[in-house]
Amino acid sequence: MKNLPKIALSLIVAGVFSHANASTITLSTGYSEAGAQSSAAAYQSVVNAAVATPGAGYGSTSVASYDNLNNSSLFGSNSNIAFKSVINFGVSASDAGAWSFRSGVDFGRGGALFLDGVALDFKSNDMWWAGNYNNGSQFLSGSSALSAGNHTLSIYGLEGCCDGGQQVQFKAGNNNFASFGANDGLISAVPEPTTYAMLLVGLGLLGFTARRKQPAKF
């Protein structure tokens, strides 16, 4: 076990610098027969309850790209679906400022869009994006000024039948809209101060171990 400090340091460094060039996306689904809701908070509550105990035909997974995703291809079910999508991404100092988001969905019973826990948009009508952003009633959208650091975009929705493709996109400043995914150029997370503290502890442990191995000199 003499290499344990080096192994620990390697794991800490990997945690600090992993996923440096892309956002991270998690899609979770569950069974729900709930109808249209009256607020963004209601969609959040109903969907969270449904995805907490997914059954056959539903589940949770990380995805490489949020472009034309649907539950039937991922987990099997094509009806009575509660959707929860969570996208974690980092904003660099150079990209801080005005950001816009849009989510093309197939939510027959409506859905809601949240940024950092705050509702940006919700709709209770039948939404079928079908690859077209010309009709604002058929997708979720919103804008906000983002500071440098970590941010989370969350989408909640309900679909009765028949599960269609979905997409989530962002636009920083005057850039064009781009889909979240492995090649979106965003940083997945700006390391927190506690993470840097872990790295310093690891370096200290490695240095202490190396010092103990030095032979005594007289």
mmCIF file of N, CA, C and O in Angstrom, residues 100-183:
data_model
loop_
_atom_site.group_PDB
_atom_site.id
_atom_site.type_symbol
_atom_site.label_atom_id
_atom_site.label_comp_id
_atom_site.label_asym_id
_atom_site.label_seq_id
_atom_site.Cartn_x
_atom_site.Cartn_y
_atom_site.Cartn_z
ATOM 1 N N SER A 100 -29.401 32.804 -23.234
ATOM 2 C CA SER A 100 -30.764 32.396 -23.579
ATOM 3 C C SER A 100 -30.819 30.877 -23.682
ATOM 4 O O SER A 100 -29.836 30.236 -24.049
ATOM 5 N N PHE A 101 -31.988 30.334 -23.365
ATOM 6 C CA PHE A 101 -32.184 28.878 -23.399
ATOM 7 C C PHE A 101 -33.508 28.558 -24.086
ATOM 8 O O PHE A 101 -34.470 29.330 -24.013
ATOM 9 N N ARG A 102 -33.551 27.410 -24.740
ATOM 10 C CA ARG A 102 -34.805 26.927 -25.303
ATOM 11 C C ARG A 102 -34.796 25.410 -25.283
ATOM 12 O O ARG A 102 -33.765 24.774 -25.494
ATOM 13 N N SER A 103 -35.972 24.865 -25.006
ATOM 14 C CA SER A 103 -36.113 23.413 -24.908
ATOM 15 C C SER A 103 -37.257 22.954 -25.798
ATOM 16 O O SER A 103 -38.428 23.214 -25.515
ATOM 17 N N GLY A 104 -36.906 22.283 -26.885
ATOM 18 C CA GLY A 104 -37.909 21.687 -27.758
ATOM 19 C C GLY A 104 -38.362 20.366 -27.165
ATOM 20 O O GLY A 104 -37.536 19.480 -26.925
ATOM 21 N N VAL A 105 -39.640 20.238 -26.887
ATOM 22 C CA VAL A 105 -40.133 19.086 -26.128
ATOM 23 C C VAL A 105 -41.334 18.430 -26.818
ATOM 24 O O VAL A 105 -41.906 18.976 -27.766
ATOM 25 N N ASP A 106 -41.696 17.264 -26.309
ATOM 26 C CA ASP A 106 -42.975 16.633 -26.630
ATOM 27 C C ASP A 106 -43.658 16.344 -25.309
ATOM 28 O O ASP A 106 -43.612 15.229 -24.797
ATOM 29 N N PHE A 107 -44.261 17.393 -24.725
ATOM 30 C CA PHE A 107 -44.957 17.314 -23.445
ATOM 31 C C PHE A 107 -46.450 17.548 -23.694
ATOM 32 O O PHE A 107 -46.920 18.690 -23.714
ATOM 33 N N GLY A 108 -47.195 16.493 -23.862
ATOM 34 C CA GLY A 108 -48.620 16.623 -24.143
ATOM 35 C C GLY A 108 -49.411 17.233 -23.010
ATOM 36 O O GLY A 108 -50.519 17.743 -23.218
ATOM 37 N N ARG A 109 -48.855 17.187 -21.793
ATOM 38 C CA ARG A 109 -49.538 17.742 -20.626
ATOM 39 C C ARG A 109 -48.780 18.915 -20.017
ATOM 40 O O ARG A 109 -48.989 19.288 -18.876
ATOM 41 N N GLY A 110 -47.862 19.491 -20.797
ATOM 42 C CA GLY A 110 -47.152 20.691 -20.367
ATOM 43 C C GLY A 110 -45.880 20.411 -19.600
ATOM 44 O O GLY A 110 -45.528 19.259 -19.309
ATOM 45 N N GLY A 111 -45.155 21.497 -19.273
ATOM 46 C CA GLY A 111 -43.890 21.352 -18.564
ATOM 47 C C GLY A 111 -43.348 22.699 -18.115
ATOM 48 O O GLY A 111 -43.982 23.742 -18.285
ATOM 49 N N ALA A 112 -42.142 22.666 -17.528
ATOM 50 C CA ALA A 112 -41.547 23.872 -16.967
ATOM 51 C C ALA A 112 -40.034 23.848 -17.142
ATOM 52 O O ALA A 112 -39.410 22.789 -17.194
ATOM 53 N N LEU A 113 -39.452 25.048 -17.204
ATOM 54 C CA LEU A 113 -38.016 25.233 -17.368
ATOM 55 C C LEU A 113 -37.486 26.047 -16.187
ATOM 56 O O LEU A 113 -38.031 27.109 -15.869
ATOM 57 N N PHE A 114 -36.431 25.544 -15.528
ATOM 58 C CA PHE A 114 -35.834 26.213 -14.375
ATOM 59 C C PHE A 114 -34.350 26.467 -14.627
ATOM 60 O O PHE A 114 -33.672 25.650 -15.241
ATOM 61 N N LEU A 115 -33.863 27.595 -14.123
ATOM 62 C CA LEU A 115 -32.441 27.897 -14.134
ATOM 63 C C LEU A 115 -32.013 28.196 -12.705
ATOM 64 O O LEU A 115 -32.547 29.115 -12.075
ATOM 65 N N ASP A 116 -31.087 27.401 -12.188
ATOM 66 C CA ASP A 116 -30.590 27.567 -10.823
ATOM 67 C C ASP A 116 -31.739 27.628 -9.815
ATOM 68 O O ASP A 116 -31.738 28.431 -8.866
ATOM 69 N N GLY A 117 -32.745 26.776 -10.032
ATOM 70 C CA GLY A 117 -33.855 26.674 -9.105
ATOM 71 C C GLY A 117 -34.955 27.703 -9.270
ATOM 72 O O GLY A 117 -35.947 27.671 -8.531
ATOM 73 N N VAL A 118 -34.795 28.604 -10.230
ATOM 74 C CA VAL A 118 -35.796 29.656 -10.468
ATOM 75 C C VAL A 118 -36.500 29.377 -11.787
ATOM 76 O O VAL A 118 -35.849 29.136 -12.810
ATOM 77 N N ALA A 119 -37.831 29.426 -11.781
ATOM 78 C CA ALA A 119 -38.608 29.133 -12.985
ATOM 79 C C ALA A 119 -38.411 30.213 -14.041
ATOM 80 O O ALA A 119 -38.567 31.408 -13.759
ATOM 81 N N LEU A 120 -38.053 29.787 -15.257
ATOM 82 C CA LEU A 120 -37.955 30.707 -16.391
ATOM 83 C C LEU A 120 -39.219 30.686 -17.243
ATOM 84 O O LEU A 120 -39.582 31.696 -17.848
ATOM 85 N N ASP A 121 -39.879 29.529 -17.312
ATOM 86 C CA ASP A 121 -41.029 29.385 -18.202
ATOM 87 C C ASP A 121 -41.827 28.152 -17.808
ATOM 88 O O ASP A 121 -41.272 27.183 -17.264
ATOM 89 N N PHE A 122 -43.121 28.180 -18.039
ATOM 90 C CA PHE A 122 -43.933 26.967 -17.945
ATOM 91 C C PHE A 122 -45.145 27.109 -18.846
ATOM 92 O O PHE A 122 -45.645 28.210 -19.084
ATOM 93 N N LYS A 123 -45.592 25.994 -19.370
ATOM 94 C CA LYS A 123 -46.771 25.955 -20.223
ATOM 95 C C LYS A 123 -47.572 24.699 -19.899
ATOM 96 O O LYS A 123 -47.000 23.628 -19.697
ATOM 97 N N SER A 124 -48.890 24.854 -19.846
ATOM 98 C CA SER A 124 -49.756 23.721 -19.516
ATOM 99 C C SER A 124 -50.480 23.169 -20.741
ATOM 100 O O SER A 124 -51.239 22.214 -20.623
ATOM 101 N N ASN A 125 -50.220 23.755 -21.909
ATOM 102 C CA ASN A 125 -50.872 23.271 -23.127
ATOM 103 C C ASN A 125 -50.100 22.087 -23.708
ATOM 104 O O ASN A 125 -48.994 21.747 -23.273
ATOM 105 N N ASP A 126 -50.688 21.449 -24.699
ATOM 106 C CA ASP A 126 -50.046 20.347 -25.411
ATOM 107 C C ASP A 126 -48.899 20.918 -26.246
ATOM 108 O O ASP A 126 -49.109 21.721 -27.142
ATOM 109 N N MET A 127 -47.673 20.507 -25.923
ATOM 110 C CA MET A 127 -46.496 20.999 -26.643
ATOM 111 C C MET A 127 -45.901 19.883 -27.492
ATOM 112 O O MET A 127 -45.607 18.796 -26.995
ATOM 113 N N TRP A 128 -45.759 20.169 -28.770
ATOM 114 C CA TRP A 128 -45.104 19.228 -29.684
ATOM 115 C C TRP A 128 -44.160 20.040 -30.558
ATOM 116 O O TRP A 128 -44.542 20.611 -31.575
ATOM 117 N N TRP A 129 -42.896 20.075 -30.157
ATOM 118 C CA TRP A 129 -41.880 20.876 -30.804
ATOM 119 C C TRP A 129 -41.652 20.454 -32.258
ATOM 120 O O TRP A 129 -41.629 21.289 -33.169
ATOM 121 N N ALA A 130 -41.432 19.173 -32.492
ATOM 122 C CA ALA A 130 -41.276 18.600 -33.831
ATOM 123 C C ALA A 130 -40.201 19.310 -34.659
ATOM 124 O O ALA A 130 -40.328 19.458 -35.878
ATOM 125 N N GLY A 131 -39.124 19.793 -34.002
ATOM 126 C CA GLY A 131 -38.011 20.392 -34.722
ATOM 127 C C GLY A 131 -38.233 21.812 -35.202
ATOM 128 O O GLY A 131 -37.432 22.340 -35.969
ATOM 129 N N ASN A 132 -39.291 22.484 -34.733
ATOM 130 C CA ASN A 132 -39.630 23.808 -35.247
ATOM 131 C C ASN A 132 -39.757 24.800 -34.095
ATOM 132 O O ASN A 132 -40.594 24.625 -33.205
ATOM 133 N N TYR A 133 -38.930 25.860 -34.130
ATOM 134 C CA TYR A 133 -38.976 26.877 -33.087
ATOM 135 C C TYR A 133 -39.758 28.122 -33.520
ATOM 136 O O TYR A 133 -39.618 29.188 -32.904
ATOM 137 N N ASN A 134 -40.583 28.014 -34.517
ATOM 138 C CA ASN A 134 -41.347 29.171 -35.001
ATOM 139 C C ASN A 134 -42.576 29.464 -34.145
ATOM 140 O O ASN A 134 -43.055 30.595 -34.125
ATOM 141 N N ASN A 135 -43.087 28.450 -33.453
ATOM 142 C CA ASN A 135 -44.290 28.626 -32.646
ATOM 143 C C ASN A 135 -43.910 28.585 -31.170
ATOM 144 O O ASN A 135 -43.583 27.533 -30.622
ATOM 145 N N GLY A 136 -43.944 29.739 -30.507
ATOM 146 C CA GLY A 136 -43.504 29.842 -29.125
ATOM 147 C C GLY A 136 -44.312 29.045 -28.132
ATOM 148 O O GLY A 136 -43.847 28.794 -27.014
ATOM 149 N N SER A 137 -45.532 28.636 -28.495
ATOM 150 C CA SER A 137 -46.365 27.848 -27.577
ATOM 151 C C SER A 137 -45.939 26.386 -27.531
ATOM 152 O O SER A 137 -46.417 25.626 -26.691
ATOM 153 N N GLN A 138 -45.019 25.999 -28.416
ATOM 154 C CA GLN A 138 -44.659 24.587 -28.541
ATOM 155 C C GLN A 138 -43.282 24.247 -27.958
ATOM 156 O O GLN A 138 -42.799 23.134 -28.133
ATOM 157 N N PHE A 139 -42.663 25.197 -27.269
ATOM 158 C CA PHE A 139 -41.389 24.896 -26.610
ATOM 159 C C PHE A 139 -41.230 25.808 -25.393
ATOM 160 O O PHE A 139 -41.941 26.798 -25.233
ATOM 161 N N LEU A 140 -40.284 25.461 -24.528
ATOM 162 C CA LEU A 140 -39.985 26.236 -23.338
ATOM 163 C C LEU A 140 -38.758 27.099 -23.590
ATOM 164 O O LEU A 140 -37.813 26.659 -24.256
ATOM 165 N N SER A 141 -38.745 28.312 -23.054
ATOM 166 C CA SER A 141 -37.609 29.200 -23.308
ATOM 167 C C SER A 141 -37.466 30.213 -22.186
ATOM 168 O O SER A 141 -38.384 30.422 -21.376
ATOM 169 N N GLY A 142 -36.303 30.860 -22.146
ATOM 170 C CA GLY A 142 -36.075 31.901 -21.159
ATOM 171 C C GLY A 142 -34.682 32.476 -21.289
ATOM 172 O O GLY A 142 -33.813 31.894 -21.947
ATOM 173 N N SER A 143 -34.459 33.628 -20.664
ATOM 174 C CA SER A 143 -33.163 34.298 -20.701
ATOM 175 C C SER A 143 -32.796 34.780 -19.307
ATOM 176 O O SER A 143 -33.663 35.031 -18.464
ATOM 177 N N SER A 144 -31.483 34.916 -19.081
ATOM 178 C CA SER A 144 -31.012 35.393 -17.791
ATOM 179 C C SER A 144 -29.573 35.864 -17.915
ATOM 180 O O SER A 144 -28.833 35.411 -18.792
ATOM 181 N N ALA A 145 -29.181 36.774 -17.034
ATOM 182 C CA ALA A 145 -27.784 37.201 -16.948
ATOM 183 C C ALA A 145 -27.055 36.226 -16.028
ATOM 184 O O ALA A 145 -27.439 36.060 -14.863
ATOM 185 N N LEU A 146 -26.020 35.579 -16.537
ATOM 186 C CA LEU A 146 -25.288 34.584 -15.765
ATOM 187 C C LEU A 146 -23.915 35.113 -15.367
ATOM 188 O O LEU A 146 -23.194 35.686 -16.181
ATOM 189 N N SER A 147 -23.567 34.889 -14.127
ATOM 190 C CA SER A 147 -22.234 35.218 -13.637
ATOM 191 C C SER A 147 -21.307 34.039 -13.879
ATOM 192 O O SER A 147 -21.747 32.915 -14.160
ATOM 193 N N ALA A 148 -20.004 34.270 -13.777
ATOM 194 C CA ALA A 148 -19.049 33.174 -13.903
ATOM 195 C C ALA A 148 -19.249 32.201 -12.750
ATOM 196 O O ALA A 148 -19.503 32.599 -11.613
ATOM 197 N N GLY A 149 -19.164 30.906 -13.055
ATOM 198 C CA GLY A 149 -19.361 29.885 -12.029
ATOM 199 C C GLY A 149 -20.253 28.765 -12.510
ATOM 200 O O GLY A 149 -20.473 28.594 -13.716
ATOM 201 N N ASN A 150 -20.797 28.002 -11.558
ATOM 202 C CA ASN A 150 -21.593 26.820 -11.877
ATOM 203 C C ASN A 150 -23.076 27.166 -11.980
ATOM 204 O O ASN A 150 -23.598 27.966 -11.185
ATOM 205 N N HIS A 151 -23.763 26.530 -12.932
ATOM 206 C CA HIS A 151 -25.197 26.757 -13.121
ATOM 207 C C HIS A 151 -25.884 25.446 -13.481
ATOM 208 O O HIS A 151 -25.246 24.509 -13.987
ATOM 209 N N THR A 152 -27.189 25.402 -13.224
ATOM 210 C CA THR A 152 -27.977 24.195 -13.487
ATOM 211 C C THR A 152 -29.265 24.565 -14.205
ATOM 212 O O THR A 152 -30.037 25.406 -13.719
ATOM 213 N N LEU A 153 -29.486 23.938 -15.352
ATOM 214 C CA LEU A 153 -30.727 24.097 -16.103
ATOM 215 C C LEU A 153 -31.535 22.821 -15.916
ATOM 216 O O LEU A 153 -31.011 21.715 -16.120
ATOM 217 N N SER A 154 -32.804 22.958 -15.521
ATOM 218 C CA SER A 154 -33.658 21.787 -15.270
ATOM 219 C C SER A 154 -34.955 21.911 -16.056
ATOM 220 O O SER A 154 -35.544 22.993 -16.125
ATOM 221 N N ILE A 155 -35.388 20.801 -16.637
ATOM 222 C CA ILE A 155 -36.634 20.755 -17.407
ATOM 223 C C ILE A 155 -37.517 19.660 -16.834
ATOM 224 O O ILE A 155 -37.059 18.532 -16.615
ATOM 225 N N TYR A 156 -38.798 19.988 -16.593
ATOM 226 C CA TYR A 156 -39.770 19.032 -16.076
ATOM 227 C C TYR A 156 -40.952 18.995 -17.035
ATOM 228 O O TYR A 156 -41.401 20.040 -17.509
ATOM 229 N N GLY A 157 -41.468 17.790 -17.310
ATOM 230 C CA GLY A 157 -42.600 17.703 -18.225
ATOM 231 C C GLY A 157 -43.372 16.418 -18.099
ATOM 232 O O GLY A 157 -42.888 15.430 -17.522
ATOM 233 N N LEU A 158 -44.589 16.428 -18.654
ATOM 234 C CA LEU A 158 -45.483 15.274 -18.608
ATOM 235 C C LEU A 158 -45.984 14.958 -20.010
ATOM 236 O O LEU A 158 -46.439 15.858 -20.727
ATOM 237 N N GLU A 159 -45.886 13.694 -20.389
ATOM 238 C CA GLU A 159 -46.335 13.252 -21.711
ATOM 239 C C GLU A 159 -47.266 12.057 -21.562
ATOM 240 O O GLU A 159 -46.932 11.064 -20.912
ATOM 241 N N GLY A 160 -48.479 12.158 -22.157
ATOM 242 C CA GLY A 160 -49.419 11.045 -22.104
ATOM 243 C C GLY A 160 -49.086 9.992 -23.141
ATOM 244 O O GLY A 160 -48.864 8.830 -22.835
ATOM 245 N N CYS A 161 -49.055 10.380 -24.383
ATOM 246 C CA CYS A 161 -48.714 9.514 -25.500
ATOM 247 C C CYS A 161 -48.418 10.417 -26.699
ATOM 248 O O CYS A 161 -49.030 11.464 -26.835
ATOM 249 N N CYS A 162 -47.627 10.261 -27.403
ATOM 250 C CA CYS A 162 -46.687 9.287 -27.855
ATOM 251 C C CYS A 162 -45.343 9.982 -27.882
ATOM 252 O O CYS A 162 -45.196 11.018 -28.509
ATOM 253 N N ASP A 163 -44.429 9.435 -27.181
ATOM 254 C CA ASP A 163 -43.132 10.008 -26.869
ATOM 255 C C ASP A 163 -42.335 10.414 -28.112
ATOM 256 O O ASP A 163 -41.989 9.583 -28.942
ATOM 257 N N GLY A 164 -42.034 11.722 -28.228
ATOM 258 C CA GLY A 164 -41.273 12.218 -29.381
ATOM 259 C C GLY A 164 -39.934 12.800 -28.989
ATOM 260 O O GLY A 164 -39.602 12.917 -27.806
ATOM 261 N N GLY A 165 -39.130 13.180 -29.978
ATOM 262 C CA GLY A 165 -37.789 13.689 -29.744
ATOM 263 C C GLY A 165 -37.768 15.029 -29.025
ATOM 264 O O GLY A 165 -38.681 15.842 -29.172
ATOM 265 N N GLN A 166 -36.692 15.269 -28.248
ATOM 266 C CA GLN A 166 -36.525 16.508 -27.505
ATOM 267 C C GLN A 166 -35.117 17.061 -27.709
ATOM 268 O O GLN A 166 -34.186 16.338 -28.035
ATOM 269 N N GLN A 167 -34.996 18.365 -27.459
ATOM 270 C CA GLN A 167 -33.720 19.046 -27.639
ATOM 271 C C GLN A 167 -33.635 20.195 -26.635
ATOM 272 O O GLN A 167 -34.634 20.843 -26.336
ATOM 273 N N VAL A 168 -32.419 20.455 -26.105
ATOM 274 C CA VAL A 168 -32.205 21.597 -25.218
ATOM 275 C C VAL A 168 -30.994 22.368 -25.724
ATOM 276 O O VAL A 168 -29.927 21.786 -25.930
ATOM 277 N N GLN A 169 -31.159 23.689 -25.895
ATOM 278 C CA GLN A 169 -30.106 24.513 -26.470
ATOM 279 C C GLN A 169 -29.838 25.760 -25.627
ATOM 280 O O GLN A 169 -30.682 26.191 -24.837
ATOM 281 N N PHE A 170 -28.663 26.345 -25.830
ATOM 282 C CA PHE A 170 -28.258 27.561 -25.137
ATOM 283 C C PHE A 170 -27.656 28.537 -26.143
ATOM 284 O O PHE A 170 -27.196 28.160 -27.224
ATOM 285 N N LYS A 171 -27.655 29.815 -25.756
ATOM 286 C CA LYS A 171 -27.000 30.852 -26.552
ATOM 287 C C LYS A 171 -26.359 31.839 -25.595
ATOM 288 O O LYS A 171 -27.031 32.427 -24.746
ATOM 289 N N ALA A 172 -25.046 32.005 -25.712
ATOM 290 C CA ALA A 172 -24.324 32.964 -24.876
ATOM 291 C C ALA A 172 -24.093 34.246 -25.667
ATOM 292 O O ALA A 172 -23.489 34.222 -26.744
ATOM 293 N N GLY A 173 -24.602 35.375 -25.164
ATOM 294 C CA GLY A 173 -24.433 36.646 -25.844
ATOM 295 C C GLY A 173 -25.055 36.648 -27.219
ATOM 296 O O GLY A 173 -26.207 36.254 -27.407
ATOM 297 N N ASN A 174 -24.278 37.045 -28.214
ATOM 298 C CA ASN A 174 -24.769 37.111 -29.585
ATOM 299 C C ASN A 174 -24.435 35.874 -30.406
ATOM 300 O O ASN A 174 -24.592 35.884 -31.632
ATOM 301 N N ASN A 175 -23.957 34.833 -29.763
ATOM 302 C CA ASN A 175 -23.657 33.595 -30.478
ATOM 303 C C ASN A 175 -24.931 32.918 -30.953
ATOM 304 O O ASN A 175 -26.039 33.274 -30.543
ATOM 305 N N ASN A 176 -24.802 31.936 -31.817
ATOM 306 C CA ASN A 176 -25.941 31.151 -32.273
ATOM 307 C C ASN A 176 -26.326 30.113 -31.220
ATOM 308 O O ASN A 176 -25.513 29.735 -30.375
ATOM 309 N N PHE A 177 -27.565 29.638 -31.289
ATOM 310 C CA PHE A 177 -27.998 28.569 -30.403
ATOM 311 C C PHE A 177 -27.221 27.292 -30.721
ATOM 312 O O PHE A 177 -26.948 26.988 -31.886
ATOM 313 N N ALA A 178 -26.863 26.555 -29.658
ATOM 314 C CA ALA A 178 -26.168 25.278 -29.804
ATOM 315 C C ALA A 178 -26.760 24.295 -28.806
ATOM 316 O O ALA A 178 -27.186 24.688 -27.708
ATOM 317 N N SER A 179 -26.785 23.024 -29.156
ATOM 318 C CA SER A 179 -27.329 22.001 -28.267
ATOM 319 C C SER A 179 -26.332 21.651 -27.164
ATOM 320 O O SER A 179 -25.126 21.592 -27.402
ATOM 321 N N PHE A 180 -26.843 21.442 -25.963
ATOM 322 C CA PHE A 180 -25.997 20.946 -24.887
ATOM 323 C C PHE A 180 -25.498 19.551 -25.248
ATOM 324 O O PHE A 180 -26.244 18.738 -25.804
ATOM 325 N N GLY A 181 -24.232 19.268 -24.943
ATOM 326 C CA GLY A 181 -23.705 17.946 -25.241
ATOM 327 C C GLY A 181 -22.208 17.880 -25.070
ATOM 328 O O GLY A 181 -21.556 18.840 -24.613
ATOM 329 N N ALA A 182 -21.653 16.746 -25.447
ATOM 330 C CA ALA A 182 -20.230 16.478 -25.234
ATOM 331 C C ALA A 182 -19.331 17.433 -26.003
ATOM 332 O O ALA A 182 -18.168 17.623 -25.636
ATOM 333 N N ASN A 183 -19.848 18.046 -27.059
ATOM 334 C CA ASN A 183 -19.045 18.946 -27.880
ATOM 335 C C ASN A 183 -19.536 20.387 -27.820
ATOM 336 O O ASN A 183 -19.311 21.161 -28.745
#
